[in-house]
Coordinates of C-alpha atoms and ligand atoms in Angstrom, one line a residue:
M1347 CA 68.6 27.5 93.0
E1348 CA 72.0 24.8 93.5
R1349 CA 70.8 21.2 91.8
D1350 CA 71.8 17.2 91.9
A1351 CA 70.9 17.3 88.5
D1352 CA 68.1 18.6 85.1
I1353 CA 65.7 15.8 86.0
L1354 CA 65.4 13.4 89.3
V1355 CA 63.6 9.8 88.0
V1356 CA 62.4 7.7 90.3
G1357 CA 62.9 4.0 89.3
G1358 CA 64.6 2.0 89.0
G1359 CA 62.8 -0.8 87.4
L1360 CA 63.0 -1.3 83.3
N1361 CA 61.1 2.5 82.6
G1362 CA 63.1 4.6 84.7
P1363 CA 66.7 3.4 83.4
A1364 CA 65.1 3.2 79.6
L1365 CA 64.1 6.9 80.4
A1366 CA 67.1 8.2 81.7
L1367 CA 69.6 6.7 78.8
A1368 CA 67.5 8.7 75.7
L1369 CA 68.0 12.0 78.3
A1370 CA 71.4 11.0 79.4
Q1371 CA 73.2 10.4 76.2
A1372 CA 71.0 14.1 75.1
G1373 CA 73.3 15.1 76.9
L1374 CA 70.7 16.2 81.1
R1375 CA 72.0 15.3 83.9
V1376 CA 70.0 12.6 85.2
T1377 CA 70.2 10.9 88.3
V1378 CA 67.7 8.0 89.0
I1379 CA 67.1 6.6 92.5
D1380 CA 65.8 3.1 93.1
A1381 CA 64.4 0.6 95.9
R1382 CA 65.5 -2.1 95.4
P1383 CA 69.6 -3.0 95.2
A1384 CA 71.1 -3.4 92.1
P1385 CA 73.2 -5.9 92.7
A1386 CA 70.3 -8.0 93.2
R1387 CA 67.9 -8.0 90.6
A1388 CA 71.3 -8.0 87.8
E1389 CA 71.9 -11.4 90.0
A1390 CA 69.6 -13.4 89.6
G1391 CA 69.6 -17.0 88.7
F1392 CA 67.3 -18.1 85.7
D1393 CA 63.6 -17.7 86.4
G1394 CA 61.4 -17.7 83.6
R1395 CA 60.3 -13.9 84.2
A1396 CA 60.5 -12.5 80.7
Y1397 CA 59.2 -10.1 78.1
A1398 CA 57.8 -10.4 75.2
L1399 CA 59.0 -7.0 73.6
A1400 CA 57.4 -5.5 70.5
L1401 CA 59.9 -4.7 67.1
A1402 CA 59.4 -0.9 68.1
S1403 CA 60.9 -2.0 71.7
K1404 CA 64.0 -3.4 69.4
R1405 CA 64.4 -0.1 67.9
L1406 CA 64.6 2.0 71.2
L1407 CA 66.8 0.0 73.2
T1408 CA 69.1 -0.5 70.2
V1409 CA 69.0 4.0 70.1
I1410 CA 70.0 4.1 73.7
G1411 CA 72.7 0.7 73.5
V1412 CA 70.9 -1.6 75.8
W1413 CA 69.7 -4.5 73.7
G1414 CA 73.0 -4.6 72.0
R1415 CA 74.4 -5.9 75.2
L1416 CA 71.7 -9.2 75.1
A1417 CA 73.3 -10.7 71.8
G1418 CA 72.8 -14.1 71.6
K1419 CA 70.3 -13.9 74.8
V1420 CA 66.6 -12.6 73.0
Q1421 CA 64.8 -15.2 71.0
P1422 CA 63.1 -14.0 68.4
I1423 CA 58.8 -13.9 68.1
L1424 CA 57.9 -16.2 64.8
K1425 CA 54.6 -16.7 64.5
I1426 CA 51.7 -16.1 67.0
K1427 CA 48.8 -18.3 67.2
A1428 CA 46.2 -17.5 69.5
S1429 CA 43.0 -19.9 69.7
D1430 CA 40.3 -20.9 72.7
G1431 CA 39.9 -23.1 74.1
R1432 CA 37.8 -25.0 77.0
A1433 CA 38.9 -26.6 80.6
G1434 CA 40.1 -30.2 80.9
Q1435 CA 39.8 -30.2 76.4
G1436 CA 42.7 -28.3 75.6
P1437 CA 43.4 -25.9 73.3
A1438 CA 41.4 -26.1 69.7
P1439 CA 42.8 -25.7 66.6
F1440 CA 44.8 -23.2 65.8
F1441 CA 42.4 -20.4 63.8
L1442 CA 44.7 -16.9 64.1
T1443 CA 48.3 -17.2 63.6
F1444 CA 50.3 -13.9 63.0
D1445 CA 53.4 -15.3 60.7
H1446 CA 56.5 -13.0 60.7
A1447 CA 56.9 -13.5 57.1
E1448 CA 54.1 -12.1 56.4
I1449 CA 55.4 -8.2 57.6
E1450 CA 58.4 -6.8 55.6
E1451 CA 60.2 -5.5 58.8
G1452 CA 60.8 -8.2 59.9
P1453 CA 60.0 -10.7 63.8
M1454 CA 57.0 -8.9 65.4
G1455 CA 58.6 -9.0 68.9
F1456 CA 61.5 -11.1 71.3
M1457 CA 61.8 -12.8 74.1
A1458 CA 64.1 -10.8 76.9
E1459 CA 64.6 -12.7 80.5
D1460 CA 64.1 -9.7 83.0
R1461 CA 67.8 -10.3 84.4
F1462 CA 69.4 -10.4 81.3
L1463 CA 67.7 -6.8 79.7
Y1464 CA 68.2 -5.6 83.0
A1465 CA 71.7 -6.4 83.5
A1466 CA 71.8 -4.8 80.0
F1467 CA 70.7 -1.4 81.5
L1468 CA 73.2 -1.7 84.1
A1469 CA 75.9 -1.7 82.1
A1470 CA 74.2 0.8 79.7
M1471 CA 74.2 3.8 83.0
A1472 CA 77.4 2.4 83.6
E1473 CA 78.9 3.8 81.3
T1474 CA 76.9 6.6 80.2
P1475 CA 78.0 10.7 81.4
G1476 CA 75.6 12.6 83.1
L1477 CA 74.0 9.3 84.8
R1478 CA 73.8 9.0 88.2
L1479 CA 72.0 5.1 90.0
L1480 CA 71.3 5.6 93.6
S1481 CA 69.8 2.0 94.2
G1482 CA 68.9 0.7 97.7
E1483 CA 67.4 4.3 98.3
T1484 CA 63.7 5.2 99.1
V1485 CA 62.2 8.2 97.8
T1486 CA 59.6 9.7 100.5
A1487 CA 59.0 12.8 100.7
Q1488 CA 58.8 15.4 97.7
E1489 CA 58.3 18.7 96.8
V1490 CA 57.7 21.3 93.9
T1491 CA 58.1 24.8 93.9
A1492 CA 58.6 27.2 91.1
E1493 CA 61.9 26.7 90.4
G1494 CA 62.4 23.4 91.0
V1495 CA 61.7 19.7 92.7
T1496 CA 63.0 18.8 96.4
V1497 CA 63.0 14.3 96.7
T1498 CA 63.4 13.5 100.5
L1499 CA 65.6 9.6 101.2
A1500 CA 64.5 7.8 103.4
S1501 CA 68.5 8.1 104.5
G1502 CA 67.2 11.9 105.8
A1503 CA 69.5 13.3 102.1
T1504 CA 67.7 15.8 99.9
L1505 CA 68.3 16.5 95.6
R1506 CA 67.3 18.9 93.9
A1507 CA 66.3 18.9 90.1
R1508 CA 63.8 20.7 87.7
L1509 CA 61.9 17.9 86.9
L1510 CA 60.5 15.0 89.1
V1511 CA 59.6 11.8 87.1
G1512 CA 58.0 8.8 89.0
C1513 CA 58.0 5.2 87.1
D1514 CA 57.8 4.0 90.4
G1515 CA 54.8 0.9 89.3
R1516 CA 51.6 0.6 89.2
G1517 CA 51.6 1.6 93.6
S1518 CA 53.3 5.2 92.2
G1519 CA 54.3 6.9 95.7
V1520 CA 55.3 9.6 93.4
A1521 CA 51.9 10.3 91.1
A1522 CA 49.9 9.6 95.2
R1523 CA 51.7 12.1 96.9
A1524 CA 51.2 15.0 93.8
G1525 CA 47.6 14.2 94.9
I1526 CA 47.0 12.1 91.2
R1527 CA 44.0 10.3 92.0
R1528 CA 43.8 6.2 90.0
H1529 CA 40.8 4.3 88.6
G1530 CA 41.2 0.9 88.3
W1531 CA 39.7 -2.5 89.1
G1532 CA 40.6 -5.5 89.5
Y1533 CA 39.7 -8.3 87.2
G1534 CA 39.5 -11.4 90.1
Q1535 CA 42.3 -13.1 88.4
T1536 CA 45.8 -13.6 89.5
A1537 CA 48.7 -14.7 86.9
L1538 CA 51.1 -18.3 87.5
V1539 CA 54.6 -17.5 85.3
T1540 CA 57.3 -19.8 85.7
A1541 CA 59.7 -21.1 83.3
I1542 CA 58.8 -25.1 82.1
R1543 CA 61.2 -27.7 79.6
H1544 CA 60.0 -29.6 76.8
A1545 CA 60.7 -32.1 74.5
R1546 CA 60.1 -30.9 71.5
D1547 CA 61.7 -27.5 69.6
H1548 CA 58.8 -24.2 69.5
E1549 CA 60.4 -23.0 66.3
G1550 CA 60.0 -19.2 67.8
V1551 CA 56.2 -19.8 68.1
A1552 CA 54.3 -17.8 71.1
Q1553 CA 51.3 -19.6 71.7
Q1554 CA 47.5 -17.7 73.3
F1555 CA 45.2 -19.8 74.7
F1556 CA 42.2 -18.5 75.4
M1557 CA 40.6 -20.5 78.9
P1558 CA 37.6 -19.6 80.4
S1559 CA 39.7 -19.0 83.1
G1560 CA 41.3 -16.9 81.9
P1561 CA 44.4 -17.0 79.1
L1562 CA 46.9 -18.8 79.3
A1563 CA 50.7 -17.6 78.3
I1564 CA 53.5 -19.7 76.4
L1565 CA 56.8 -17.7 75.2
P1566 CA 59.2 -18.3 73.7
L1567 CA 63.5 -18.1 74.9
P1568 CA 66.5 -18.6 73.2
G1569 CA 67.5 -22.8 72.5
G1570 CA 64.0 -23.9 71.0
H1571 CA 63.5 -25.8 74.4
H1572 CA 62.4 -23.7 76.9
S1573 CA 59.1 -21.8 77.0
S1574 CA 57.9 -18.4 79.6
I1575 CA 54.0 -19.3 81.4
V1576 CA 51.6 -16.7 82.1
W1577 CA 49.0 -18.6 82.5
S1578 CA 45.6 -16.6 84.3
E1579 CA 43.5 -18.0 86.7
A1580 CA 40.8 -16.6 89.4
E1581 CA 42.8 -16.1 92.2
A1582 CA 40.9 -18.4 94.5
R1583 CA 42.1 -21.5 92.3
A1584 CA 45.4 -20.2 91.6
A1585 CA 46.3 -19.2 95.6
A1586 CA 45.8 -23.1 95.3
I1587 CA 47.8 -24.2 91.8
Q1588 CA 50.6 -22.4 93.4
A1589 CA 50.5 -23.6 97.1
L1590 CA 50.6 -27.7 94.6
P1591 CA 54.1 -28.8 94.7
D1592 CA 55.5 -29.1 91.8
A1593 CA 54.3 -32.7 90.3
G1594 CA 51.0 -31.1 91.5
Y1595 CA 51.1 -27.6 89.6
L1596 CA 52.5 -29.9 86.0
E1597 CA 48.8 -32.0 86.6
A1598 CA 47.1 -28.7 86.8
L1599 CA 48.8 -27.5 83.7
R1600 CA 48.7 -29.4 81.0
P1601 CA 45.7 -30.0 80.5
R1602 CA 45.2 -26.4 79.6
F1603 CA 49.3 -26.1 77.9
G1604 CA 48.5 -29.4 76.0
D1605 CA 51.2 -32.0 73.9
F1606 CA 52.1 -29.8 71.1
L1607 CA 55.7 -29.2 72.6
G1608 CA 55.8 -33.3 73.9
E1609 CA 57.1 -34.2 77.9
I1610 CA 56.6 -30.8 80.4
A1611 CA 58.4 -29.7 82.7
L1612 CA 58.8 -27.2 85.8
A1613 CA 62.2 -24.9 85.2
G1614 CA 61.9 -21.4 86.9
A1615 CA 61.1 -20.9 90.0
R1616 CA 57.2 -19.9 90.8
F1617 CA 56.0 -16.5 90.7
T1618 CA 52.3 -14.6 91.1
Y1619 CA 51.2 -11.5 89.8
P1620 CA 47.8 -10.0 91.5
L1621 CA 46.1 -8.6 87.8
T1622 CA 44.9 -4.9 88.4
L1623 CA 43.7 -2.8 85.6
S1624 CA 45.6 0.5 87.3
L1625 CA 45.5 3.8 85.1
A1626 CA 46.7 7.7 86.0
E1627 CA 43.9 9.9 85.8
R1628 CA 46.4 12.3 85.0
F1629 CA 50.1 11.7 83.7
T1630 CA 51.3 15.5 84.7
A1631 CA 51.4 17.0 87.4
P1632 CA 53.2 20.5 87.9
R1633 CA 57.4 20.0 87.3
L1634 CA 56.6 15.8 87.3
A1635 CA 55.5 13.1 85.3
L1636 CA 54.4 10.0 84.9
V1637 CA 55.8 7.4 82.6
G1638 CA 55.4 2.9 82.9
D1639 CA 53.0 1.5 85.1
A1640 CA 53.0 4.9 87.2
A1641 CA 50.7 5.9 85.0
H1642 CA 49.0 2.9 83.5
G1643 CA 49.2 -0.3 84.4
V1644 CA 47.5 -3.1 82.5
H1645 CA 46.3 -6.5 82.1
P1646 CA 49.4 -8.8 80.6
I1647 CA 47.1 -10.6 78.7
A1648 CA 49.0 -9.2 75.7
G1649 CA 52.5 -8.3 77.2
Q1650 CA 52.2 -4.8 76.3
G1651 CA 52.7 -3.1 80.2
L1652 CA 56.2 -2.7 79.1
N1653 CA 56.1 -1.8 75.3
L1654 CA 54.1 0.9 76.7
G1655 CA 55.9 2.0 79.0
L1656 CA 58.7 2.4 76.4
R1657 CA 56.5 4.5 73.8
D1658 CA 55.8 7.1 77.2
V1659 CA 59.8 6.8 77.3
A1660 CA 60.2 8.0 74.2
A1661 CA 57.9 10.6 73.7
L1662 CA 59.1 12.4 76.8
A1663 CA 62.5 12.2 76.6
Q1664 CA 61.0 13.6 72.7
V1665 CA 59.6 16.3 74.8
L1666 CA 61.8 16.6 76.7
V1667 CA 64.9 16.8 74.7
E1668 CA 63.8 19.1 72.1
A1669 CA 62.5 21.9 74.9
Q1670 CA 66.3 22.1 76.5
R1671 CA 67.0 22.6 73.0
R1672 CA 65.4 25.2 72.3
G1673 CA 65.9 26.6 76.0
E1674 CA 62.3 26.2 77.6
D1675 CA 62.7 25.3 81.1
I1676 CA 61.9 21.1 80.8
G1677 CA 59.8 21.5 83.6
A1678 CA 57.3 24.4 82.1
A1679 CA 53.5 23.6 82.3
D1680 CA 53.4 23.6 78.3
V1681 CA 56.5 21.5 77.5
L1682 CA 54.7 18.4 80.4
E1683 CA 50.9 19.0 78.8
R1684 CA 53.0 18.0 75.2
Y1685 CA 53.7 14.7 76.5
Q1686 CA 50.5 14.4 78.1
R1687 CA 48.7 14.9 74.5
W1688 CA 50.9 13.0 72.9
R1689 CA 50.7 10.1 75.3
R1690 CA 47.6 9.3 77.1
F1691 CA 44.6 8.8 74.2
D1692 CA 46.7 6.0 73.1
S1693 CA 47.9 4.2 76.7
T1694 CA 44.4 4.6 77.9
A1695 CA 43.1 3.4 74.6
L1696 CA 44.9 0.4 74.5
A1697 CA 44.8 -0.9 78.5
L1698 CA 40.8 -0.3 78.3
G1699 CA 41.1 -2.9 74.8
M1700 CA 43.3 -5.4 76.8
D1701 CA 40.0 -5.3 79.7
G1702 CA 37.6 -5.8 76.6
V1703 CA 39.8 -8.7 75.0
N1704 CA 40.3 -9.8 79.1
R1705 CA 36.5 -10.2 79.6
L1706 CA 35.3 -10.8 76.0
F1707 CA 37.7 -14.9 75.9
S1708 CA 37.9 -15.2 79.3
N1709 CA 34.3 -16.6 80.0
D1710 CA 32.2 -19.9 79.0
N1711 CA 29.5 -18.3 77.7
P1712 CA 28.6 -20.1 74.4
I1713 CA 27.7 -16.6 72.2
L1714 CA 30.1 -15.4 73.3
R1715 CA 32.3 -18.3 72.5
A1716 CA 30.3 -18.0 68.7
G1717 CA 31.0 -14.9 68.6
R1718 CA 35.0 -14.3 69.3
D1719 CA 35.6 -18.2 67.7
L1720 CA 34.3 -15.5 64.3
G1721 CA 35.7 -12.6 65.1
L1722 CA 39.1 -13.8 65.3
G1723 CA 38.2 -16.4 61.4
L1724 CA 37.2 -13.3 60.0
V1725 CA 40.7 -11.6 60.7
N1726 CA 42.6 -15.4 60.1
A1727 CA 40.8 -15.0 56.8
L1728 CA 41.7 -11.7 56.0
P1729 CA 45.1 -10.7 55.2
G1730 CA 45.6 -6.1 55.0
L1731 CA 43.5 -6.6 58.7
R1732 CA 46.3 -9.6 59.7
R1733 CA 48.9 -7.2 59.0
G1734 CA 46.8 -4.6 60.3
F1735 CA 46.9 -6.2 64.0
M1736 CA 51.2 -7.4 63.2
R1737 CA 52.1 -3.6 62.9
Q1738 CA 50.2 -2.7 66.3
A1739 CA 51.5 -5.9 68.1
A1740 CA 55.1 -4.7 66.7
G1741 CA 55.1 -1.4 68.2
L1742 CA 54.9 0.4 64.4
S1743 CA 51.4 1.8 64.2
A1744 CA 51.4 5.5 65.6
G1745 CA 47.4 5.2 66.0
A1746 CA 45.5 8.6 67.2
T1747 CA 48.1 9.8 68.2
G1748 CA 50.3 11.5 65.4
E1749 CA 54.5 10.7 65.3
L1750 CA 56.4 8.1 66.6
P1751 CA 58.1 9.0 68.2
R1752 CA 61.7 8.8 66.8
L1753 CA 63.4 6.3 69.0
L1754 CA 60.6 4.1 68.4
T1755 CA 61.5 4.0 64.9
G1756 CA 65.1 4.2 65.6
Q1757 CA 66.8 7.0 65.0
A1758 CA 67.4 8.6 68.2
I1759 CA 66.5 12.1 69.6
Ligands
FAD2719 C1 52.9 -11.5 84.3 C2 53.2 -10.4 83.8 C3 53.8 -10.2 83.4 C4 54.0 -9.4 81.9 N1 54.4 -10.1 80.7 C5 54.8 -8.8 80.4 C6 56.1 -8.7 78.3 O1 55.4 -10.2 78.0 N2 55.6 -7.6 77.8 C7 55.6 -6.6 78.4 O2 56.5 -6.0 77.8 N3 55.3 -6.7 79.2 C8 55.0 -7.4 80.5 N4 54.5 -7.4 81.8 C9 54.5 -5.5 82.5 C10 55.5 -5.3 82.3 O3 56.1 -6.9 83.7 C11 55.9 -3.9 83.3 O4 54.7 -3.7 83.2 C12 57.1 -3.5 83.8 O5 57.8 -3.8 84.5 C13 56.7 -2.0 84.8 O6 58.4 -1.2 84.6 P1 58.4 0.0 85.5 O7 59.6 0.1 84.9 O8 57.0 1.2 85.5 O9 58.0 0.1 86.8 P2 58.5 -1.4 88.0 O10 59.4 -2.7 87.3 O11 57.3 -1.3 89.1 O12 59.9 -0.4 88.8 C14 59.4 0.5 89.8 C15 60.3 0.5 90.1 O13 60.0 1.4 91.2 C16 61.1 1.2 92.6 N5 60.2 2.2 93.2 C17 58.6 2.0 93.6 N6 58.6 3.3 94.8 C18 59.9 3.7 94.9 C19 60.2 4.9 96.4 N7 59.2 5.0 97.0 N8 61.3 4.9 96.2 C20 62.5 4.8 95.4 N9 62.4 3.8 94.5 C21 61.0 3.1 94.6 C22 61.0 0.3 92.7 O14 62.1 -0.6 93.5 C23 60.8 -0.2 91.1 O15 62.2 -0.7 90.9 C24 54.1 -8.1 82.6 C25 53.6 -8.1 83.8 C26 53.2 -8.9 84.5 C27 52.3 -8.9 85.8

């Protein structure tokens, strides 16, 4: 069988390019196919869409040649403050604080805007031999045989490889066409996402206010006076807020936000994202693997979605590169099973953990309130436990799945 590449990656969001870079840099030939035209995303102006990247994700991005292109464009998260809030009363006094000075590894995470991160991926991909990006091309069909996999594009063209990786997001067509079912549910919540400008310097502090209607995250952006917000509300309420003019939107935000950053103003476009949990029943099928949101779409409550995807990237890249070096077939079932064993438990546990946190906090039940205040107060009072949470948030703990993939520790495969 003549092949166009060793691996076809469907989806050029963020996980697809990360995986393609890791594989191509280790000598595999990779083609990424993305429905969205690349220039439009890379050339977007400031719109406030940004990710909290864990320290382990930074390490991976450094090894694959992306992080160095973000110099001066990322904001270290120096502290995380979490607090319980009540609608109309603003946040309660802070009672859970994570300070990066408590762990020797440095900041637990970094904020990076989508447009800069994506542009850095594009530049790194353009310079990597063996890596091809087909943007503005949609995969419509796939066929798996004993020797390989063939995908068909909307244009009618076909491409062949030994392995197909679905990085095509929550509605993964790659998974659906392979007959992989999904489990999940909606939260009845929508995330309102925008950027704000504020009078006072955020000093690198990320805030999470747990409101009965859903969490409000305020995430620091470079320069000190801009933050990205992810504000979850019940669906109908979110739709009503989104429909308001800017002045009304700000009026709705102010009582939740409080005045700790001084006067606030809207500074970016306003987006909404319906919040759902979506877990693929399996992460692999014959000659096929799923990565990122295609495998597990989680609630953004702890900003872990992309970090979780990059853990998949690191594990799958290591499994495939090691298999290739040993002369194994990279699409063989036992090779792909190593990836599934490494990742499935961790990501399912985290997805369900985020689900539980959201349920516990999106609630005004006085008993639950008392319980969570006590729980968070306890964590705050116990430095050992707090450091454990910080290592977890930084992506430095391997969890129940054994060792961390090499890329997450900053080493090449
Ligand atoms: C409100 C909100 C805030 C978030 N904040 C954070 C955060 O702070 N930190 C964090 O780590 N995560 C965060 N996340 C999660 C994060 O955005 C996602 O986990 C991540 O972007 C998923 O990336 P992906 O590459 O797996 O999928 P996607 O970004 O969904 O990319 C999928 C790609 O596949 C392409 N595609 C789909 N079908 C086809 C096809 N048939 N043919 C060709 N191409 C196709 C699409 O064009 C798209 O480019 C947040 C999510 C939300 C909703």
